[in-house]
Coordinates of C-alpha atoms in Angstrom, one line a residue:
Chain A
X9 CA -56.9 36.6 89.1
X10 CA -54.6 35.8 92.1
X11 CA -58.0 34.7 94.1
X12 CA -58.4 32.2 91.0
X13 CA -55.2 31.1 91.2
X14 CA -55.6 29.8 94.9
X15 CA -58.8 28.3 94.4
X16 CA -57.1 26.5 91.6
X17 CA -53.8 25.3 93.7
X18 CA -56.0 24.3 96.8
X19 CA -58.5 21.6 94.2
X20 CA -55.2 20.0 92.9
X21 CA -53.7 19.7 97.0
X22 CA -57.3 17.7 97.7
X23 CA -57.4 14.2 98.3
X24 CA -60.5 14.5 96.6
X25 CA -62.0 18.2 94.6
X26 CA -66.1 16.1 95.7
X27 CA -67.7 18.9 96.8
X28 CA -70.8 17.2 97.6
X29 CA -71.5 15.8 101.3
X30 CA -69.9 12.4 100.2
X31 CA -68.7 12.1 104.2
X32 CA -72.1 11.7 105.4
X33 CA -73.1 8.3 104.6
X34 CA -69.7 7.2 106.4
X35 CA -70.1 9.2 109.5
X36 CA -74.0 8.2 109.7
X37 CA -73.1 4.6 109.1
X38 CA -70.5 4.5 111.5
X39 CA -72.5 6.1 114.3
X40 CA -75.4 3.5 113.8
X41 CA -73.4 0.7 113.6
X42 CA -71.4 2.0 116.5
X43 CA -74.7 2.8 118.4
X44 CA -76.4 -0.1 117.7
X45 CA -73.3 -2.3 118.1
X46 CA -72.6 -0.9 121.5
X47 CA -75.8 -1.3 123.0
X48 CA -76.0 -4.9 121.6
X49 CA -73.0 -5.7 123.5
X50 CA -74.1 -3.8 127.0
X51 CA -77.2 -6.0 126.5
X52 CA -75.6 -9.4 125.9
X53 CA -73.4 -8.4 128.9
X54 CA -76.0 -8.6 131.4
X55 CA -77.3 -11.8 131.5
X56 CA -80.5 -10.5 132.9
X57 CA -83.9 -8.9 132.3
X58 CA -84.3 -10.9 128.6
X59 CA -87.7 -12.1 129.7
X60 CA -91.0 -11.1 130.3
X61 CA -93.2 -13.6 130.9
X62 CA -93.9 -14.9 127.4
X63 CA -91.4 -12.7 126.0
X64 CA -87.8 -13.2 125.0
X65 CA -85.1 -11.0 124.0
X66 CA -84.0 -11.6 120.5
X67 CA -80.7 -11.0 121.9
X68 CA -80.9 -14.2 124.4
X69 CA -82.8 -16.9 121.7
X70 CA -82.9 -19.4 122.3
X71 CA -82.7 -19.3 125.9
X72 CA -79.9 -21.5 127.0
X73 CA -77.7 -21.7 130.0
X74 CA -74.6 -23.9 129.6
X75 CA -72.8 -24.5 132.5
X76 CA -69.0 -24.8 130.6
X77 CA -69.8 -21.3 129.1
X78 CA -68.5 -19.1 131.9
X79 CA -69.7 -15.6 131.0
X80 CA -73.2 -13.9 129.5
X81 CA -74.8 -16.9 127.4
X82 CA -76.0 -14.1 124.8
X83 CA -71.8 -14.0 123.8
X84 CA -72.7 -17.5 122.5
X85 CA -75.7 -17.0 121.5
X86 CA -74.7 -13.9 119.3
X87 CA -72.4 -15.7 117.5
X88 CA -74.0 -16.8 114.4
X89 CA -75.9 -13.8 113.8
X90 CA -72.6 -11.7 114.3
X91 CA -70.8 -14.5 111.8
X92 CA -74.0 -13.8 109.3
X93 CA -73.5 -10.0 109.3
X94 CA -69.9 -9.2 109.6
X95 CA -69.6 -11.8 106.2
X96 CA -72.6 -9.9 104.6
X97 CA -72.0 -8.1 101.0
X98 CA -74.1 -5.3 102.2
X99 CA -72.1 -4.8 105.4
X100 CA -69.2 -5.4 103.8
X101 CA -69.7 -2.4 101.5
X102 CA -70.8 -0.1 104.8
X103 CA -67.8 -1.0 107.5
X104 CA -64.8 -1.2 104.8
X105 CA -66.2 2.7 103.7
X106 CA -67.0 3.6 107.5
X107 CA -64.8 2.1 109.6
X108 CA -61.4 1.0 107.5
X109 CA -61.8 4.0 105.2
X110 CA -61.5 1.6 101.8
X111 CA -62.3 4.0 100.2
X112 CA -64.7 6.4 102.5
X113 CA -66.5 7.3 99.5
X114 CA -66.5 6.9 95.6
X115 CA -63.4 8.6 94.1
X116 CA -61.7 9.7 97.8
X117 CA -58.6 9.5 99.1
X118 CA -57.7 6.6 101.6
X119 CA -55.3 7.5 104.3
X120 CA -53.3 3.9 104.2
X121 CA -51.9 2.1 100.9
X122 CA -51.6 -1.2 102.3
X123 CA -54.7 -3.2 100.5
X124 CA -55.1 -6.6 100.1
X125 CA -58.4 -7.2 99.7
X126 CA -60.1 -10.6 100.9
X127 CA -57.3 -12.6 99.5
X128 CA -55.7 -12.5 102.6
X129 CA -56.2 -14.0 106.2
X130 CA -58.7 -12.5 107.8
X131 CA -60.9 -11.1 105.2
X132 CA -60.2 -14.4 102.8
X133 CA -63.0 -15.7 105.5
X134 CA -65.5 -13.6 103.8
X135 CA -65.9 -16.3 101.4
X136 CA -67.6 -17.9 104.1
X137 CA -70.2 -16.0 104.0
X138 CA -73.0 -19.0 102.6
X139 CA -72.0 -21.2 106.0
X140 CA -73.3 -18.1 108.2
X141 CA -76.3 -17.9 106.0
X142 CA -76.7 -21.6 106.6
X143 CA -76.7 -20.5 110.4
X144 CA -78.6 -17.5 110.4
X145 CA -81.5 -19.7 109.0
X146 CA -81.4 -22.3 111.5
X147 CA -81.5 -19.6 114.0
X148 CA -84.8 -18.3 112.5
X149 CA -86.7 -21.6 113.7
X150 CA -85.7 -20.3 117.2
X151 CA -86.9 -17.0 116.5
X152 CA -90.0 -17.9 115.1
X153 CA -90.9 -20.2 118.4
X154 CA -90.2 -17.0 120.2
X155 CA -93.1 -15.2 118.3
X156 CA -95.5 -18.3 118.6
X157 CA -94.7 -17.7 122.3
X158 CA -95.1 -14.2 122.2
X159 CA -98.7 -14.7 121.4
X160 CA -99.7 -17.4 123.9
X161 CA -100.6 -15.8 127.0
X162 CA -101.5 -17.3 130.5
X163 CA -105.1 -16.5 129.2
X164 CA -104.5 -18.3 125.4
X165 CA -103.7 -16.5 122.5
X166 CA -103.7 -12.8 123.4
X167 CA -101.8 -9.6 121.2
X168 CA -99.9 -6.9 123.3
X169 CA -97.4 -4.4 122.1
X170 CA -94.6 -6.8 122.9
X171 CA -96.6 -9.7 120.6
X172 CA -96.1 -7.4 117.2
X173 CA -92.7 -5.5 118.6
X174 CA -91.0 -9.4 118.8
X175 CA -93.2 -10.3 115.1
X176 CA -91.4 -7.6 113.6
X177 CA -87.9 -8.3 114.7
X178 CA -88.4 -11.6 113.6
X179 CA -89.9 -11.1 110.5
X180 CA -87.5 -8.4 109.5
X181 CA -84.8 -10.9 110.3
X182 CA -86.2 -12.6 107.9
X183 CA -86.8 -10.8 105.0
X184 CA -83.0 -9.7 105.6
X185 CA -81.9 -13.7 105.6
X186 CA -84.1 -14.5 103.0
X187 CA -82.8 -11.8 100.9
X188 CA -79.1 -12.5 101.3
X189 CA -76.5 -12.7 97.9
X190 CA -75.6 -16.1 98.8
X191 CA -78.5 -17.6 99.1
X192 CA -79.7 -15.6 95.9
X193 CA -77.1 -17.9 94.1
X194 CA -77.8 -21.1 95.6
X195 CA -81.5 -21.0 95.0
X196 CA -80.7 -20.6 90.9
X197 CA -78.1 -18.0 90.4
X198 CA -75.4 -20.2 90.0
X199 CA -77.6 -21.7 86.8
X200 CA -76.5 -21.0 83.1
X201 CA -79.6 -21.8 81.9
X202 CA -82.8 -21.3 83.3
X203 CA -85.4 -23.1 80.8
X204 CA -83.3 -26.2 80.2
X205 CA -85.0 -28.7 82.9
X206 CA -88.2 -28.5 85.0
X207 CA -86.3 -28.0 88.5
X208 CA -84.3 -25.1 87.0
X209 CA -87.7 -23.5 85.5
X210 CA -88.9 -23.8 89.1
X211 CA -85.8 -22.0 90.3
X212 CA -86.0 -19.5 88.1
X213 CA -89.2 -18.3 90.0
X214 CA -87.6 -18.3 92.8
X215 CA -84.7 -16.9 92.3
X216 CA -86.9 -14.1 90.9
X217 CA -88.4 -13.7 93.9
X218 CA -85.0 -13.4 96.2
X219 CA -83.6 -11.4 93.6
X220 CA -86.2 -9.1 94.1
X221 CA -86.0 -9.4 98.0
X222 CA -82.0 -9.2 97.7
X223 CA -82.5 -5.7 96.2
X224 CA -84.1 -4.1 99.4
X225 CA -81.1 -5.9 101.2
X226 CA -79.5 -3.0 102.7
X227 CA -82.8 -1.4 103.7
X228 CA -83.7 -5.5 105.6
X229 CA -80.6 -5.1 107.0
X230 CA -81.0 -1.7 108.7
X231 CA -84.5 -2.5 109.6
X232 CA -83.5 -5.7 111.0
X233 CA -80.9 -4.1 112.8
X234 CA -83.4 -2.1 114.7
X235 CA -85.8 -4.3 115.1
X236 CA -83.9 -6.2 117.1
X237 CA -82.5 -3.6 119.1
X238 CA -85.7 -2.3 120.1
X239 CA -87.2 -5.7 121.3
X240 CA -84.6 -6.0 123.9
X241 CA -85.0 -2.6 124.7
X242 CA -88.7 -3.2 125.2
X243 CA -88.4 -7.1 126.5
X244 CA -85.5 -5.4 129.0
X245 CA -87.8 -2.3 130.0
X246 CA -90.8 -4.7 130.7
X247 CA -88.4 -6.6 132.8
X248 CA -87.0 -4.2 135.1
X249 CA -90.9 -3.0 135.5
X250 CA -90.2 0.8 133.6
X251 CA -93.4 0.2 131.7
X252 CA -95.9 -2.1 131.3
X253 CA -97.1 -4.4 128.3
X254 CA -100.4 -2.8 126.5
X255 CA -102.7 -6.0 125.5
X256 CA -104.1 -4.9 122.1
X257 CA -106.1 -8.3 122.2
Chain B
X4 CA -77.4 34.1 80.2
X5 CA -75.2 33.7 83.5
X6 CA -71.2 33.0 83.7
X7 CA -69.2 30.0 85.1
X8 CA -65.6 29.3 85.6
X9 CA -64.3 26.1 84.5
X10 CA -60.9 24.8 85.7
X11 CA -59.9 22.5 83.5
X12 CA -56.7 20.4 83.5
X13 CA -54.0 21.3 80.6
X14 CA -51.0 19.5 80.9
X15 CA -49.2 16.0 79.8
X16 CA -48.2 12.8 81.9
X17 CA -44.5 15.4 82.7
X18 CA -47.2 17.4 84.8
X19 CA -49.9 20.3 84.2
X20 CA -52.3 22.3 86.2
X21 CA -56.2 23.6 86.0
X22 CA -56.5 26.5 83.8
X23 CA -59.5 29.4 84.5
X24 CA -61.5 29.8 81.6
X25 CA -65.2 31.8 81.7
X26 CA -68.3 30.2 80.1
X27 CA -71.3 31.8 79.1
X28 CA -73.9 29.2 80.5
X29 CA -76.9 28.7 78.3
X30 CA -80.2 26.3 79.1
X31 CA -79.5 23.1 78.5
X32 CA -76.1 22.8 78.5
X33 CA -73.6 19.8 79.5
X34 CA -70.2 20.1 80.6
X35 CA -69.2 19.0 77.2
X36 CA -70.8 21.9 75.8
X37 CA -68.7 24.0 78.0
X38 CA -65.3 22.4 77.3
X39 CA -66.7 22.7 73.3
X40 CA -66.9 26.2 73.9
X41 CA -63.6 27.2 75.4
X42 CA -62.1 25.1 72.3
X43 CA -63.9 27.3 70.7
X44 CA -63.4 30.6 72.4
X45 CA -60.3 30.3 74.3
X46 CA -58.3 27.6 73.4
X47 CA -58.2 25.5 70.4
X48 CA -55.5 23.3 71.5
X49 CA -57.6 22.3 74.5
X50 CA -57.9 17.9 73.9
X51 CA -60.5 16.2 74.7
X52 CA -61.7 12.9 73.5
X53 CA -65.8 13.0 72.4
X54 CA -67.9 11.0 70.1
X55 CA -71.3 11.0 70.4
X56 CA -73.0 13.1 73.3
X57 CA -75.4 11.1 73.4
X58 CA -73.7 9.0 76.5
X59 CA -73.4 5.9 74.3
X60 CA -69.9 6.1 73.0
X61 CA -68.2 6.4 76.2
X62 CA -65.8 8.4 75.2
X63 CA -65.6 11.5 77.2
X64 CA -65.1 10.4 80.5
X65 CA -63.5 12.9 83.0
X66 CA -63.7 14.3 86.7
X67 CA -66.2 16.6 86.9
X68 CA -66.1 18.1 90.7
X69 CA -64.5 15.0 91.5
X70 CA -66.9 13.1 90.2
X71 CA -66.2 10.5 87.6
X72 CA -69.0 10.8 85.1
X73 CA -69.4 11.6 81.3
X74 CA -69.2 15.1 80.5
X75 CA -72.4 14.8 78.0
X76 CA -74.5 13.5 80.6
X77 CA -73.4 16.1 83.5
X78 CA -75.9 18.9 83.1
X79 CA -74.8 22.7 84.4
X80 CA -77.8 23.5 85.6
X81 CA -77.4 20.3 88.4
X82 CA -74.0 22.2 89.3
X83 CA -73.1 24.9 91.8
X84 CA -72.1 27.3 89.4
X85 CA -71.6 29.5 92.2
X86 CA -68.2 28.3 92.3
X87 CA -66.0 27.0 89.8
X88 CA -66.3 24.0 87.8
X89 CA -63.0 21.5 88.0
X90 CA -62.8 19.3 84.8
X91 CA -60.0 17.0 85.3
X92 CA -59.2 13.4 83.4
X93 CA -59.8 10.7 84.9
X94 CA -57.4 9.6 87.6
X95 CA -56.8 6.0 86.9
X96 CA -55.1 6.2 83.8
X97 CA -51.8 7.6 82.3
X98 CA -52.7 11.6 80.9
X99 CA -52.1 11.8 77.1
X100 CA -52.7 15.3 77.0
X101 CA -55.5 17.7 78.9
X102 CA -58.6 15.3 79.2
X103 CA -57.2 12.8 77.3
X104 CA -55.7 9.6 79.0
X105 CA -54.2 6.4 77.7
X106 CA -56.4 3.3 78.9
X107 CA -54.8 0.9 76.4
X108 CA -54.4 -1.5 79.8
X109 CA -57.8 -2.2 79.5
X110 CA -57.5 -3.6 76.4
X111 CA -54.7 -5.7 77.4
X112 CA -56.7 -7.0 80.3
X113 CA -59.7 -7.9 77.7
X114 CA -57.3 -10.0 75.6
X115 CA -56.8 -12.4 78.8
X116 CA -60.8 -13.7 78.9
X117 CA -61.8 -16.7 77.0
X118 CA -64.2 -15.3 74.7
X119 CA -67.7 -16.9 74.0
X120 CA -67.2 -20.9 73.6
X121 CA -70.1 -22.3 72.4
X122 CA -71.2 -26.2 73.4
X123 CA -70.6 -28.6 71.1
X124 CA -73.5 -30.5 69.8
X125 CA -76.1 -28.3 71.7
X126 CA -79.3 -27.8 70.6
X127 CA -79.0 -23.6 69.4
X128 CA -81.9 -22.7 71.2
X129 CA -82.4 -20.3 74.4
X130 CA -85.2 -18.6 76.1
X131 CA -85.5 -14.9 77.0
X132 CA -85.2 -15.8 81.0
X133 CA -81.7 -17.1 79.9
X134 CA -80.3 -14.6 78.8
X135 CA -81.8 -11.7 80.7
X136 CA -79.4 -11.4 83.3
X137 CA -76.5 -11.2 80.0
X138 CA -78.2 -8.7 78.4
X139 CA -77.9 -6.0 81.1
X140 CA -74.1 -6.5 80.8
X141 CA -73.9 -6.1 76.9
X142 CA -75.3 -2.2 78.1
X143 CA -71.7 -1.4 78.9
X144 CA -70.5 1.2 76.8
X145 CA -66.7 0.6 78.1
X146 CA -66.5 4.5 79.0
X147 CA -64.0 3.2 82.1
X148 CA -65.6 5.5 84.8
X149 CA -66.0 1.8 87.0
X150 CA -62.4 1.1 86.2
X151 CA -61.5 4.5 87.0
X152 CA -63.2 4.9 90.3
X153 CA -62.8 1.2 91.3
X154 CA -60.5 1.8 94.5
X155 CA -58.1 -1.1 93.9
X156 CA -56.8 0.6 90.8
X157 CA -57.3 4.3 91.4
X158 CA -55.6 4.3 95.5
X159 CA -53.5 1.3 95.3
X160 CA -52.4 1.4 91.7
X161 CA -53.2 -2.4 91.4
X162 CA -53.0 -3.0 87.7
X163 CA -51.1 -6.9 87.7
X164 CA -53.2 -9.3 89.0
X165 CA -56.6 -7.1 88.9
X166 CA -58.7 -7.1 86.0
X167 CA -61.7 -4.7 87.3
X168 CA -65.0 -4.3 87.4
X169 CA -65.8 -3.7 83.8
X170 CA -63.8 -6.9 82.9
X171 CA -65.7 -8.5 85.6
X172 CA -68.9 -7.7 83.6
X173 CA -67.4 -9.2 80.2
X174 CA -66.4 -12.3 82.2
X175 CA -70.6 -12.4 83.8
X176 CA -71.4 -11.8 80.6
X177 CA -70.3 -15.1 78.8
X178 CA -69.6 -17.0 82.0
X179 CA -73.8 -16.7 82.7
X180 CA -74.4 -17.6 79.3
X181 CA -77.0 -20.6 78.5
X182 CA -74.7 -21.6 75.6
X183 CA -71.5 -21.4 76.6
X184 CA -69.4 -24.2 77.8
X185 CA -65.9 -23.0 79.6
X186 CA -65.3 -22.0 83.8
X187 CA -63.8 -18.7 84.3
X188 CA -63.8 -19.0 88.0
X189 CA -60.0 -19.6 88.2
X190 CA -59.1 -17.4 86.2
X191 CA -61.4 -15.2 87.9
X192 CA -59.5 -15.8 91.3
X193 CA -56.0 -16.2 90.2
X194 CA -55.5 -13.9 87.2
X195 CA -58.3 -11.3 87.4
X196 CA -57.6 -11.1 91.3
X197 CA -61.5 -11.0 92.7
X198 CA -60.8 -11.4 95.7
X199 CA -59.5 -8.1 95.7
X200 CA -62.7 -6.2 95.1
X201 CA -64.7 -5.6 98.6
X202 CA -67.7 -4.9 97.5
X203 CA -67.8 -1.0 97.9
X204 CA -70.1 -0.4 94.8
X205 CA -68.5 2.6 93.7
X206 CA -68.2 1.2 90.1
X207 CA -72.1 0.7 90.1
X208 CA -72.3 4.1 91.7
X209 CA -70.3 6.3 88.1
X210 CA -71.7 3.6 85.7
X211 CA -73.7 5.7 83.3
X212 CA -75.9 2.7 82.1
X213 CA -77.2 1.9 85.6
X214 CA -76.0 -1.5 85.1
X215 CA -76.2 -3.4 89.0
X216 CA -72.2 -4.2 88.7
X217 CA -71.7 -5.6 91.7
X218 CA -74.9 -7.1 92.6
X219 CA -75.6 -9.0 89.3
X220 CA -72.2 -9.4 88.1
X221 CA -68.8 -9.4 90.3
X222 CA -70.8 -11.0 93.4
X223 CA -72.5 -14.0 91.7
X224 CA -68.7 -14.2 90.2
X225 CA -68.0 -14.1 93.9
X226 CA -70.5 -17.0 94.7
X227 CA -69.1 -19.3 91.7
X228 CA -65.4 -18.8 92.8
X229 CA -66.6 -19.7 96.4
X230 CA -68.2 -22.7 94.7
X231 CA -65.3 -23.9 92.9
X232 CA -62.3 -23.0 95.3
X233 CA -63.2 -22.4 98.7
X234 CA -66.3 -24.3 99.7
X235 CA -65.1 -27.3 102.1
X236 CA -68.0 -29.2 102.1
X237 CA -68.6 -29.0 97.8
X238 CA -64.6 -29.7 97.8
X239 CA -65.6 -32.9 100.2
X240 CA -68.6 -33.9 97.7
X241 CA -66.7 -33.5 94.1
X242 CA -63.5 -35.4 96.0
X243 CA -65.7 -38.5 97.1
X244 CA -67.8 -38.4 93.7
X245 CA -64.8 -38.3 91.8
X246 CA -66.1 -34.8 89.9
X247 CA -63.3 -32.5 89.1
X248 CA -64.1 -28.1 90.1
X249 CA -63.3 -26.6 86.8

C-alpha cells in the first residue's frame, strides 16, 4: 500500500495528472513555426536570388525597390502577410499554447499568473485582425500576376516544376485568405437573418461556402505556410544554379 | 474480468486527498459505473452528482486523468488501466464534497444576459437557414466542462468581469437570432469580458456535444464586438451618417 500511497501524493503535486502526450502539439508547433519563421527571415535578409527568370519568390512580391527603405525590401514587403497571420484566430490559438504557454494544453498548468487577455495593449490589436485580411487580399492580386508570369516563358506559355510549385503557394494562400473568421463574418455572419431580403439569401450561400472553407483553416494555414517556404527555397535554389527548372510543358 | 485502481478524490473545500479503491472492470463499462460500484462496495458515503448516463444531463462532470469530461461518456476500455485511474472534481469550482462542487456562479453569470427579446410588430415567421447556426447552441447540456477548462477561470481565477464560454454560447444563441431585437456586444465587451478569451479552443476541445464554441459562437461574438467598438473606419461611417453602435 505505501507504493499506492506515492503514486497518489505525486498526481495531487502535478500541475496537471494528463497522462496523455498533451505536450506534443506545442513542441511540434513551436518547432514549425520556429523553423519556418526562421528561415523566412534568413530569406527576406538577403535581398538576392528571389528570381529566376520568370519566377519570383513569394517572399519578394511584388518586386519593389524603394530607395528610402534602407535594408532587404522583403522586411517591407512581409509586412502585411506577417500583420494577416500574427492577428489570425487560428494562430492565435497555436503561439499563445506554444510560445506564451496560455495554457500549453487543455486543463495544464501555466507557469505565469499575469493574464490579461486582448484587453490590453498589445494583444487589444488583435481586433484588427479584418484590416490585415483586407491586406492580405490585395496582396493576392500580386501573387496571382506572379503565377500568370510563372507560366509565360521566353517561348510563350510553357509549364516547369517552378510554374505549379509558385501555383500552389499562391493558391494555398488563398484558400487560407479566403477562409479567414473575419471575412466569414463580413460576407454574412454578422446577419440575424438569412431569408429576410434577396442580398442576404445570396449571402447566405456564400457564407456557406467560407464557412465551409474556414473549417479547413488551420490545415490552409499550415499548407500555406509551406507552400510558400518552399517556393523560395526552389525560386532561390534555381537562382544560385543548385538545380535546374524541369519544363513539364 | 480484470482489476483497476481508481483514485478518487474524498474530501471538502477544508482539503482532502485521492483515495485507492479496486474495481472489477467489466465490458462496457464507464467511469461512472466504476465510481457506482465503489459506492456500492467500498464506500457508501462516496458523493457524486449523476442523473442520466446518458450524457444529456450534464451532471457528472469530473477530472478523469486530468481530463475534464463526463464520467458516463469516458469508457474504461479507452483507458490505461495499467495504471491507476484519477477521478477528481472539476477544478474550477468550489468542492462541496468528493466529486461534488458548487457551480452556483454560473448561474449568477446567466441572470446578467438579456434574455430573448422579440421585435415588435414583426412578421412571426423564420426559415430553417435562420436559425441553424442557434440551434447548435441550444445542444448545450450546461455540464460546465468549457467553463471548467476555460483557462481564464481555471489558472487565473477570473470570475468578475468574465462570463465564459458556455455563457458566450447563451449570448450567440439569442444575439444570432432572426427574431430578436437587442445588441449584446457591450455587454459582451464590458461585462462578460471577451476580450479575455484568446481563442485556445480548449472549451470546444471537453464539450461533450461537439458543439464548434469558439468557431461558431465566441469568435463571430468577437467579429460583432469588433464591429461595434473597435472598427475605426465603421466608427467613421455611423459618426458621419448620424447612426448610433448599439
Amino acid at each position: 500500500m505505501a507504493r499506492v500511497a506515492e503514486a497518489v501524493a505525486s498526481s495531487e503535486s502535478r500541475a496537471t495528472d494528463r497522462r496523455d502526450a498533451w505536450w506534443l502539439a506545442p513542441v511540434s508547433v513551436a518547432v514549425g513555426l520556429g523553423v519556418l519563421g526562421l528561415y523566412l527571415f534568413w530569406a527576406a535578409a538577403q535581398n538576392g536570388n528571389f528570381r529566376f527568370e520568370n519566377y519570383l519568390s513569394p517572399v519578394y512580391s511584388p518586386e519593389v525597390h524603394p530607395s528610402w527603405w534602407p535594408i532587404s525590401p522583403a522586411f517591407l514587403i512581409l509586412l502585411p502577410p506577417l500583420f494577416f497571420r500574427t492577428t489570425c484566430y487560428y494562430y492565435r490559438k497555436a503561439y499563445y499554447r506554444a510560445f506564451f504557454w496560455d495554457p500549453p494544453a487543455c486543463a495544464v498548468g501555466e507557469p505565469h499568473r499575469n493574464y490579461t487577455g486582448e484587453v490590453k495593449f498589445p494583444f487589444i490589436l488583435q481586433n484588427m485582425h479584418r484590416f490585415s485580411f483586407y491586406l492580405a487580399a490585395f496582396w493576392l492580386i500580386f501573387l496571382w500576376y506572379d503565377v500568370f508570369e510563372a507560366f509565360r516563358f521566353a517561348s510563350g506559355f510553357g509549364v516547369g516544376l517552378g510554374s505549379l510549385v509558385i501555383l500552389a503557394s499562391t493558391g494555398t494562400l488563398t484558400l487560407y485568405t479566403l477562409s479567414c473568421h473575419s471575412w466569414r463574418h463580413m460576407v454574412g455572419g454578422k446577419l440575424d437573418c438569412f431569408s429576410c431580403t434577396a442580398s442576404a439569401r445570396s449571402r447566405h450561400g456564400v457564407w456557406q461556402r467560407v464557412t465551409h472553407l474556414n473549417e479547413h483553416h488551420q490545415l490552409f494555414a499550415w499548407i500555406s505556410l509551406f507552400a510558400v517556404t518552399a517556393a523560395d527555397v526552389y525560386v532561390r535554389l534555381l537562382a544560385m544554379g543548385v538545380i535546374h527548372d524541369v519544363r513539364l510543358l | 474480468m480484470t482489476e483497476a485502481v481508481f483514485h478518487v478524490f474524498r474530501g471538502d473545500a477544508k482539503g482532502g486527498s485521492l483515495q485507492p479503491y479496486k474495481v472489477q472492470v467489466e465490458e462496457g463499462m464507464v467511469v461512472l459505473d466504476a465510481i457506482h460500484r465503489i459506492q456500492a462496495q467500498d464506500a457508501p458515503d462516496l458523493a457524486v452528482r449523476w442523473n442520466c448516463k446518458a450524457a444529456k444531463c450534464g451532471s457528472c462532470s469530473a477530472e478523469v486523468n486530468g481530463k475534464p469530461s463526463l464520467m458516463c461518456k469516458t469508457r474504461l476500455d479507452a483507458l490505461p488501466l495499467d495504471q491507476p485511474v484519477v477521478v477528481k472534481p472539476i477544478r474550477s469550482f468550489p468542492v462541496i464534497r468528493d466529486l461534488v462542487t458548487d457551480v452556483q456562479w454560473n448561474y449568477e453569470v446567466n441572470k446578467k444576459i438579456p434574455p430573448f427579446t422579440p421585435k415588435k410588430d414583426a412578421p412571426w415567421r423564420w426559415m430553417q437557414e435562420d436559425i441553424d447556426r442557434v440551434q447548435e447552441f441550444r445542444k448545450c447540456i450546461e455540464c460546465f466542462l468549457c467553463q471548467n477548462v476555460c483557462h481564464v477561470i481555471r489558472e487565473h481565477g477570473v470570475k468578475s468581469g468574465f462570463a465564459g464560454p458556455r455563457f458566450f454560447v447563451r449570448v450567440a444563441s439569442v444575439e444570432m437570432h432572426p427574431m430578436d431585437d437587442l445588441n449584446r456586444t457591450a455587454l459582451l465587451k464590458d461585462e462578460m469580458g471577451i476580450g479575455y478569451c484568446n481563442i485556445t479552443k480548449c472549451c470546444t476541445e471537453v464539450c461533450p456535444e461537439d458543439i464548434h464554441i469558439t468557431d461558431n459562437a465566441i469568435i463571430p461574438l468577437k467579429e460583432r464586438v469588433v464591429d461595434d467598438h473597435y472598427d475605426p473606419v465603421r466608427k467613421i461611417f455611423r459618426l458621419l451618417s448620424g447612426k448610433k453602435s448599439s
